[in-house]
Coordinates of C-alpha atoms and ligand atoms in Angstrom, one line a residue:
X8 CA -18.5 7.3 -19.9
X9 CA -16.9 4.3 -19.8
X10 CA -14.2 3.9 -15.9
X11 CA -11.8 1.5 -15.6
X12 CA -11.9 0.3 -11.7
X13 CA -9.1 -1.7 -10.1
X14 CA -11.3 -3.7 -7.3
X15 CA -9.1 -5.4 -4.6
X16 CA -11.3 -7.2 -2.2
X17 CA -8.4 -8.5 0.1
X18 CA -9.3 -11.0 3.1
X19 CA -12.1 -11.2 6.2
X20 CA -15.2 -8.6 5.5
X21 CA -13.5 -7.4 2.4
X22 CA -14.8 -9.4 -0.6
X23 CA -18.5 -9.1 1.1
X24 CA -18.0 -5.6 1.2
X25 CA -17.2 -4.5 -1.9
X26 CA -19.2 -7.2 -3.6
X27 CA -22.3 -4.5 -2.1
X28 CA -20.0 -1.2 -3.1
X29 CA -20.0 -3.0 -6.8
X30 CA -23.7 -3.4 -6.5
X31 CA -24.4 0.6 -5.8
X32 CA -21.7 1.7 -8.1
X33 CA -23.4 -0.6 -10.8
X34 CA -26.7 1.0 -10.1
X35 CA -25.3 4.2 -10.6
X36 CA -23.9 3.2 -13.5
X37 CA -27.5 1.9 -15.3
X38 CA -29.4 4.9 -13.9
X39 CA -26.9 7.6 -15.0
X40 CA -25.8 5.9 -17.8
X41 CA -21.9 5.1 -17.0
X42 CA -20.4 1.6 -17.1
X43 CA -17.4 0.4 -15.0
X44 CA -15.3 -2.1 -16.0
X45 CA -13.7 -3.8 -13.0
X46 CA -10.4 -5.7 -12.8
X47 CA -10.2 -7.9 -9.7
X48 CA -6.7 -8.1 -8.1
X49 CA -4.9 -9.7 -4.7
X50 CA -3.7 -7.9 -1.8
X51 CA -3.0 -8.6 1.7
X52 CA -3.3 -12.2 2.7
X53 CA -5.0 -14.1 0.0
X54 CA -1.8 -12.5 -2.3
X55 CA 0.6 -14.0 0.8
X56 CA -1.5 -17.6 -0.1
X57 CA -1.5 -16.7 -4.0
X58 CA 2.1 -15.8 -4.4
X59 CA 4.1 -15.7 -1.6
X60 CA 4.2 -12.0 -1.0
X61 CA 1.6 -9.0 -0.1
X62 CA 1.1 -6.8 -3.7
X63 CA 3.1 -8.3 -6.9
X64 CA 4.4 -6.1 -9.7
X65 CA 0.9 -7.0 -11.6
X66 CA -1.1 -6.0 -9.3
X67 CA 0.6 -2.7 -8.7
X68 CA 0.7 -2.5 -12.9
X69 CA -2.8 -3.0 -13.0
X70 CA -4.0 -0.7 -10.5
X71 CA -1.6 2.4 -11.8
X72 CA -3.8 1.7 -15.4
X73 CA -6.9 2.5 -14.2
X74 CA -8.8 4.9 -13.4
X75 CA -8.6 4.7 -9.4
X76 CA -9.1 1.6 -7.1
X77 CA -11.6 -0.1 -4.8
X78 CA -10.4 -2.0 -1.8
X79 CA -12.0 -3.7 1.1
X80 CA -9.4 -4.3 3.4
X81 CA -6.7 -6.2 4.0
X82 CA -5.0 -8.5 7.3
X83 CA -5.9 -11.0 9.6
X84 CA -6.1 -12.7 12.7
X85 CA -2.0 -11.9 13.8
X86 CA -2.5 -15.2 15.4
X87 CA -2.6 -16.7 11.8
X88 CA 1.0 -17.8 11.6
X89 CA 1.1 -18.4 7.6
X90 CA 0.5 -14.5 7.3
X91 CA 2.1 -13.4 10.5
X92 CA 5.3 -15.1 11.1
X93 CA 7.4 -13.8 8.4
X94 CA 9.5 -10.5 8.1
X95 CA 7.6 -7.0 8.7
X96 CA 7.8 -6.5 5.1
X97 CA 6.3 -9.6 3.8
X98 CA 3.3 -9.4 6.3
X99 CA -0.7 -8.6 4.3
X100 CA -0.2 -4.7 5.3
X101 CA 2.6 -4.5 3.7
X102 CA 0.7 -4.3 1.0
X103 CA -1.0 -1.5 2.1
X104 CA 2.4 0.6 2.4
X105 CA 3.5 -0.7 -0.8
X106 CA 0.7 0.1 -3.0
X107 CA 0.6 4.0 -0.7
X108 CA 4.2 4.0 -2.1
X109 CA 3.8 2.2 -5.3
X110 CA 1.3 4.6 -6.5
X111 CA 2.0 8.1 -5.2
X112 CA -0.7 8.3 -2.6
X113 CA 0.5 11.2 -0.3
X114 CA -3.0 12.6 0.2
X115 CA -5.2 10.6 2.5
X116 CA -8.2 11.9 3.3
X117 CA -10.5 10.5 6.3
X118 CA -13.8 12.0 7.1
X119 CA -15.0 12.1 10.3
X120 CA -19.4 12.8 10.6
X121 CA -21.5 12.2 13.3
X122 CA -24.8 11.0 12.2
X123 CA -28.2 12.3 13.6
X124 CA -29.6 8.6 13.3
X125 CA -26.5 7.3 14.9
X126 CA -25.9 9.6 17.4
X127 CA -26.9 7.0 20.4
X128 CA -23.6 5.2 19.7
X129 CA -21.0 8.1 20.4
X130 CA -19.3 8.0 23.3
X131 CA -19.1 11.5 23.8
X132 CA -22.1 13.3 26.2
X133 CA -24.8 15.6 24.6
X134 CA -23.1 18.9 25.7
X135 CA -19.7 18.0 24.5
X136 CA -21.4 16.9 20.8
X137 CA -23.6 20.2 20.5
X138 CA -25.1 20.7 17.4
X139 CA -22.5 17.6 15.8
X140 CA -19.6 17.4 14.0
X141 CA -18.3 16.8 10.7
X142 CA -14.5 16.9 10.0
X143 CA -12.0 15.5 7.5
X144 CA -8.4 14.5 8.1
X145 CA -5.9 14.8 5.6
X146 CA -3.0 12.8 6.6
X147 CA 0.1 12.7 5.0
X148 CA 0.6 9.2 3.5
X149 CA 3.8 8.7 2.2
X150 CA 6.6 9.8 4.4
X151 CA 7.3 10.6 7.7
X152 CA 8.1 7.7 10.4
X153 CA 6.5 5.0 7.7
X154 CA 8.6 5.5 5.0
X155 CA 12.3 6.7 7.0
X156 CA 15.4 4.0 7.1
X157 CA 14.7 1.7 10.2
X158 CA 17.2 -0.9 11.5
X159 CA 17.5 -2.7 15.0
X160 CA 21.3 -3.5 15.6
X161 CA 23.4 -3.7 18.7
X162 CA 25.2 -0.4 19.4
X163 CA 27.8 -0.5 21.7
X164 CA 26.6 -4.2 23.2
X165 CA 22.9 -2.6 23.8
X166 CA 20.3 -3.9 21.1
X167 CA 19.2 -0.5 19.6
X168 CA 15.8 0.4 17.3
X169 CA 15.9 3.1 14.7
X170 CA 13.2 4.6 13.1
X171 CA 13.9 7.8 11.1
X172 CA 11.5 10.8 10.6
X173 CA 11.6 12.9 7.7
X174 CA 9.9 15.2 5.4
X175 CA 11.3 17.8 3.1
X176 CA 9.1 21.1 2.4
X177 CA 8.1 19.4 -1.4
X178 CA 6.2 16.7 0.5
X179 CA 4.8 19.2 3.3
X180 CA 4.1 21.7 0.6
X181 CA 1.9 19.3 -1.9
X182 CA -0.6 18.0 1.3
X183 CA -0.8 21.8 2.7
X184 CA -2.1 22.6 -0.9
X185 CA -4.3 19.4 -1.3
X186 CA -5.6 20.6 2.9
X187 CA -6.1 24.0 1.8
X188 CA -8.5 23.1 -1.3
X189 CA -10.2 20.6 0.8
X190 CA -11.3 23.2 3.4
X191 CA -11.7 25.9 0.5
X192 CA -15.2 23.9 -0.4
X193 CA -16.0 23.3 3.4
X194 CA -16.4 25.9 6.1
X195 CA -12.6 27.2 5.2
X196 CA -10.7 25.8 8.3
X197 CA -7.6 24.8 8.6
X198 CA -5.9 23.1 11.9
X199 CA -2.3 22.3 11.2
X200 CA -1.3 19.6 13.7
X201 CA 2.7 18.5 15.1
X202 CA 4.9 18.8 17.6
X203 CA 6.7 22.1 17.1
X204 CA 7.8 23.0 20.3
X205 CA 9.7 19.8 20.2
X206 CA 10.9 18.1 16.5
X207 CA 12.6 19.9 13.9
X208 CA 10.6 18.1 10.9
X209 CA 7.3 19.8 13.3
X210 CA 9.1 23.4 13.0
X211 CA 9.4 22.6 9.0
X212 CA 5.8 21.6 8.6
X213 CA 4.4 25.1 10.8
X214 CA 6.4 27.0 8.0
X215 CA 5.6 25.5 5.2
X216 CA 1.8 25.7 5.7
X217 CA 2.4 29.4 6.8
X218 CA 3.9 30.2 3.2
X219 CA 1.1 27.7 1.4
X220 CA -1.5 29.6 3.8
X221 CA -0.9 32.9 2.1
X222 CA -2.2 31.6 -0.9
X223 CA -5.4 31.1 0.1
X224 CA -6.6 34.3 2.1
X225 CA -10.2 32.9 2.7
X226 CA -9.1 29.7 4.6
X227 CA -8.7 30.3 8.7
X228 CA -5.6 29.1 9.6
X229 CA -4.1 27.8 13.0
X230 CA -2.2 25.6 14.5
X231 CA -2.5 23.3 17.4
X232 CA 0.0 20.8 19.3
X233 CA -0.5 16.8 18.3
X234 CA -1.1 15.9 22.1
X235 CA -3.3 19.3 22.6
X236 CA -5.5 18.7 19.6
X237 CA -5.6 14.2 20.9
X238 CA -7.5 16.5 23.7
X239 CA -9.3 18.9 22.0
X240 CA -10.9 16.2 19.7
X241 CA -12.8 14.6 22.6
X242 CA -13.6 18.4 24.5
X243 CA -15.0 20.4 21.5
X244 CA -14.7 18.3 18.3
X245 CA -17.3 20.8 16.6
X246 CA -14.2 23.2 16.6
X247 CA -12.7 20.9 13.5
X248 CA -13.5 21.1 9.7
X249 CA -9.8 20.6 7.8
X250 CA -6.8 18.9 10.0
X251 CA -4.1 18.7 8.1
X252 CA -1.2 16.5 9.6
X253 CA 1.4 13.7 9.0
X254 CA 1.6 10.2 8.5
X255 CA 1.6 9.4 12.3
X256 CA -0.2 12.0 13.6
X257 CA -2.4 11.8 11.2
X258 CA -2.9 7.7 11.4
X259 CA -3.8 8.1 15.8
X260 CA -5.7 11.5 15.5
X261 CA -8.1 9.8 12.6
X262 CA -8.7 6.3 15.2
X263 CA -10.0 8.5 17.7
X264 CA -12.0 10.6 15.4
X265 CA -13.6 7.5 13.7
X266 CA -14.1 6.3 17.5
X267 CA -16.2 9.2 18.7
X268 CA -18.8 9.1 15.5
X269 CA -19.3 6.0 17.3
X270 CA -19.6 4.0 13.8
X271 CA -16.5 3.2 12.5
X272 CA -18.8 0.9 9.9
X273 CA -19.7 4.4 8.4
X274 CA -16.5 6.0 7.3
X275 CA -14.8 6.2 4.2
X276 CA -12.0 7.5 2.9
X277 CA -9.8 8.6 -0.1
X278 CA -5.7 8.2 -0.7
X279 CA -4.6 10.7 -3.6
X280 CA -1.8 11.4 -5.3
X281 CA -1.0 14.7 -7.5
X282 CA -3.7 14.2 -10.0
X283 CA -7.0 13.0 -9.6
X284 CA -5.9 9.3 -9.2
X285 CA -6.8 7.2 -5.7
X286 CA -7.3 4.6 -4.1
X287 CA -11.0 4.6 -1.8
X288 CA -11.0 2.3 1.2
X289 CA -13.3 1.9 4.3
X290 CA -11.9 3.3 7.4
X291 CA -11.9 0.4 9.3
X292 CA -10.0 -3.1 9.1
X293 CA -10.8 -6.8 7.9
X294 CA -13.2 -7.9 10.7
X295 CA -11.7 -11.5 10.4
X296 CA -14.1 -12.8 12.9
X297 CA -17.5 -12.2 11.1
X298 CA -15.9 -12.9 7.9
X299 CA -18.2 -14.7 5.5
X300 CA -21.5 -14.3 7.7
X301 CA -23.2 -11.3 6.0
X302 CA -23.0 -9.3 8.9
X303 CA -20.4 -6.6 8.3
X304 CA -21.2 -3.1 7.3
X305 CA -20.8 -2.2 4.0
X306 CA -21.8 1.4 4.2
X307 CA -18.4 2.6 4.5
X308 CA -17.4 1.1 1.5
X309 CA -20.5 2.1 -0.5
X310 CA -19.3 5.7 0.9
X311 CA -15.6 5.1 -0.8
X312 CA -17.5 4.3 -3.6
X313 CA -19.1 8.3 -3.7
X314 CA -16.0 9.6 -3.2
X315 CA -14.4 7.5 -6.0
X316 CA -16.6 9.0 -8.0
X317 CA -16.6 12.4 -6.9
X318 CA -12.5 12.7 -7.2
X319 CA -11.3 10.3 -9.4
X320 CA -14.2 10.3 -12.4
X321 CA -15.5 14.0 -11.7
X322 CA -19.1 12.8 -10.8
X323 CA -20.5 15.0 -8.2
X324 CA -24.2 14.3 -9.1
X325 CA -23.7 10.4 -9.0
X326 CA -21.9 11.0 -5.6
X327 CA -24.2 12.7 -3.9
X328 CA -27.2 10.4 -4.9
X329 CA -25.4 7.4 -3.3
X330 CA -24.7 9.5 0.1
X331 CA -28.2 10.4 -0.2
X332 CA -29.5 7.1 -0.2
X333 CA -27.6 6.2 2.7
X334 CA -29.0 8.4 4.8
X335 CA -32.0 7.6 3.5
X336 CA -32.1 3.8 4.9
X337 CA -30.6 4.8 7.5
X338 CA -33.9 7.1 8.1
X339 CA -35.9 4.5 7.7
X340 CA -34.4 2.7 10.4
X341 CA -32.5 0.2 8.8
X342 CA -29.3 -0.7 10.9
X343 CA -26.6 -3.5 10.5
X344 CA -25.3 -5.3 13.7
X345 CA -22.5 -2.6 14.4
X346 CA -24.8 0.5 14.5
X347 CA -27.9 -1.2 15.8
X348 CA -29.9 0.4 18.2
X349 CA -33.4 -0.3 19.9
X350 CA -36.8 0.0 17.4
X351 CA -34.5 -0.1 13.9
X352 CA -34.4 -3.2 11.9
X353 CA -31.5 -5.1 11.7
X354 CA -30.3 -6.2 8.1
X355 CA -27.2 -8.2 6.8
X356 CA -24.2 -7.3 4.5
X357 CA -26.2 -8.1 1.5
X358 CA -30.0 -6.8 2.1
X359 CA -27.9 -3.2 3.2
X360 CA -26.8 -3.1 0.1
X361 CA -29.8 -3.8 -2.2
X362 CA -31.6 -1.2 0.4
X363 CA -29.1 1.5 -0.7
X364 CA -28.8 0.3 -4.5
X365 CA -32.7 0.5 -4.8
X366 CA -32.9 4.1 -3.8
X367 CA -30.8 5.7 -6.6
X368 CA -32.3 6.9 -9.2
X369 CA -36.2 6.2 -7.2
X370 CA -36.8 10.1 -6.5
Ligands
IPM4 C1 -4.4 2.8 8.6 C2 -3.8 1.6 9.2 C3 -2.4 1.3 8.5 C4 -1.6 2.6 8.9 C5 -1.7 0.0 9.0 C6 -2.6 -1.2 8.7 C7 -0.4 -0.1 8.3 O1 -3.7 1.7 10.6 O2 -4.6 2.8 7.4 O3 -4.6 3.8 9.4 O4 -1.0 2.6 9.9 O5 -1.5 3.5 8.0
MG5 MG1 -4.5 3.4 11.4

């Protein structure tokens, strides 16, 4: 099969990063006997330097024709006034938002694994991480907080912010279902996570996953308090397979889950919309200051890479041969800077990747 791939490398770490993503997913391709065809757009701040603004039209155009999209990351140094000192809306993660939007991506989906080679590097002590922990977040991404009317006027002489928070039960409904199937193929948990005992749009949510729950008997439901579960996820995270929660929530609940695998250079993650379209991003940011020295991590973006194939092209075989091979350096003790620990070797951006590219298709 023949997939067309929008690749948006973005600034810092990101064109180094998914130059090594190309490299496994082109490996992939020769072994399995796919080809992807990759179209190259701008986003972020090398678009702000291009053309003035964050995500044109074309790029948006482009993406929304293929078959789902790469992306490294996006954003700088906020000290770097050419990108910075301009309206919130013209800023490089604007672009972000604006292609979330642009493209239907409600479904965001952020897994959260603690290694067994990396487990020196959470922060969490050995009785609290048990037997491990592996957990996926599917935040809302369109709505909520990000989306609502904002404004900043004076009201009665007093400068005043607004930020507006809504959902209506289509867009609860369509991530409860997209939650639920998640956690059918896991372990069949589902934590719910608001603030019910205090917002109405919290009270809406805990209904509408009640009535989507009934439709799937074999999936545990329950629900837990946003500030309870910021708790929980530091005291027993081995108590988490599916939480399922909104933009906000969902955006500070998946920080600290990243943080306590300790390797924030690992994760991936997935943003969806109804069908099996998406967009597959590293979890983490644009590293501006080791931009360009081959020392970033591109395992989290090789990871994107599986799941773009596993959701958007329907190759579960392909997928699980590149996650395979991951661990499988990692194994062998091969380490980048970030996840480093004492008798591994230490590799750069590049040699990671040839590690992982040369081990599909070897057994
Ligand atoms: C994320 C980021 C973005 C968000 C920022 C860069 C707008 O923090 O993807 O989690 O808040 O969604
Ligand atoms: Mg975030």
């Amino acid at each position: 099969m023949n997939y067309k791939i929008t690749v948006i490398p973005g600034d810092g770490i990101g064109p180094e990063i998914v130059r090594e993503a190309k490299k496994v997913m082109d490996k992939v391709g020769r072994v399995y006997g796919h080809s992807f065809g990759y179209t190259e757009v701008l986003m972020g701040g090398c678009s702000i330097d291009a053309y003035g603004i964050p995500l044109t039209e074309e790029a948006l155009e482009t993406a929304r024709r293929s078959d789902a999209v790469l992306l490294g990351a996006v954003g700088g140094d906020v000290g770097n006034s050419r990108w910075y000192d301009v309206a919130p809306n013209l800023r490089p993660e604007a672009g972000l938002l604006a292609i979330r939007k642009g493209l239907g991506l409600f479904a965001n989906i952020r897994p959260a694994y603690l290694y067994r080679e990396l487990e020196g590097a959470c922060p969490l002590k050995k009785e609290i991480i048990g037997d491990g922990f592996d957990m996926v977040i599917m935040r809302e991404l369109t709505g909520g907080l990000y989306f609502g009317d904002r404004y900043t006027r004076e009201v009665d002489g007093v400068m005043t912010a607004v930020d507006t928070l809504t959902y209506n039960e289509k867009e609860i409904r369509r991530i409860a279902v997209k939650g639920f199937e998640i956690a059918r193929k896991r372990r069949r948990k589902v934590t719910s996570v608001d603030k019910a005992n205090v917002l109405d749009s919290s009270r809406l949510w805990r209904r509408v996953v009640e009535e989507v729950a009934k439709e799937y008997p074999e999936v545990e439901l329950t629900h837990m308090l946003v500030d309870n579960c910021a708790m929980q996820l530091v005291m027993n995270p081995g108590q988490f397979d599916v939480i399922l929660t909104e933009n906000m929530f969902g955006d500070i609940l998946s920080d600290e889950a990243s943080m306590i695998t300790g390797s924030i250079g690992m994760l991936s993650s997935a943003s969806m919309n109804e069908s099996r379209f998406g967009l597959y991003e590293p979890s983490h940011g644009s590293a501006p200051d080791i931009a360009g020295k081959d020392m970033a991590n591109p395992i989290a973006t090789i990871l994107s890479a599986a799941m773009l194939l596993r959701y958007s092209c329907d190759l579960d075989q392909e997928a699980d041969a590149i996650e395979k091979a991951v661990r499988e350096v990692l194994a062998e003790g091969y380490r980048t800077g970030d996840i480093m620990s004492r008798g591994c070797e230490q590799v750069g951006t590049s040699s990671m990747g040839d590690l992982i590219a040369g081990k599909i298709g070897s057994t």
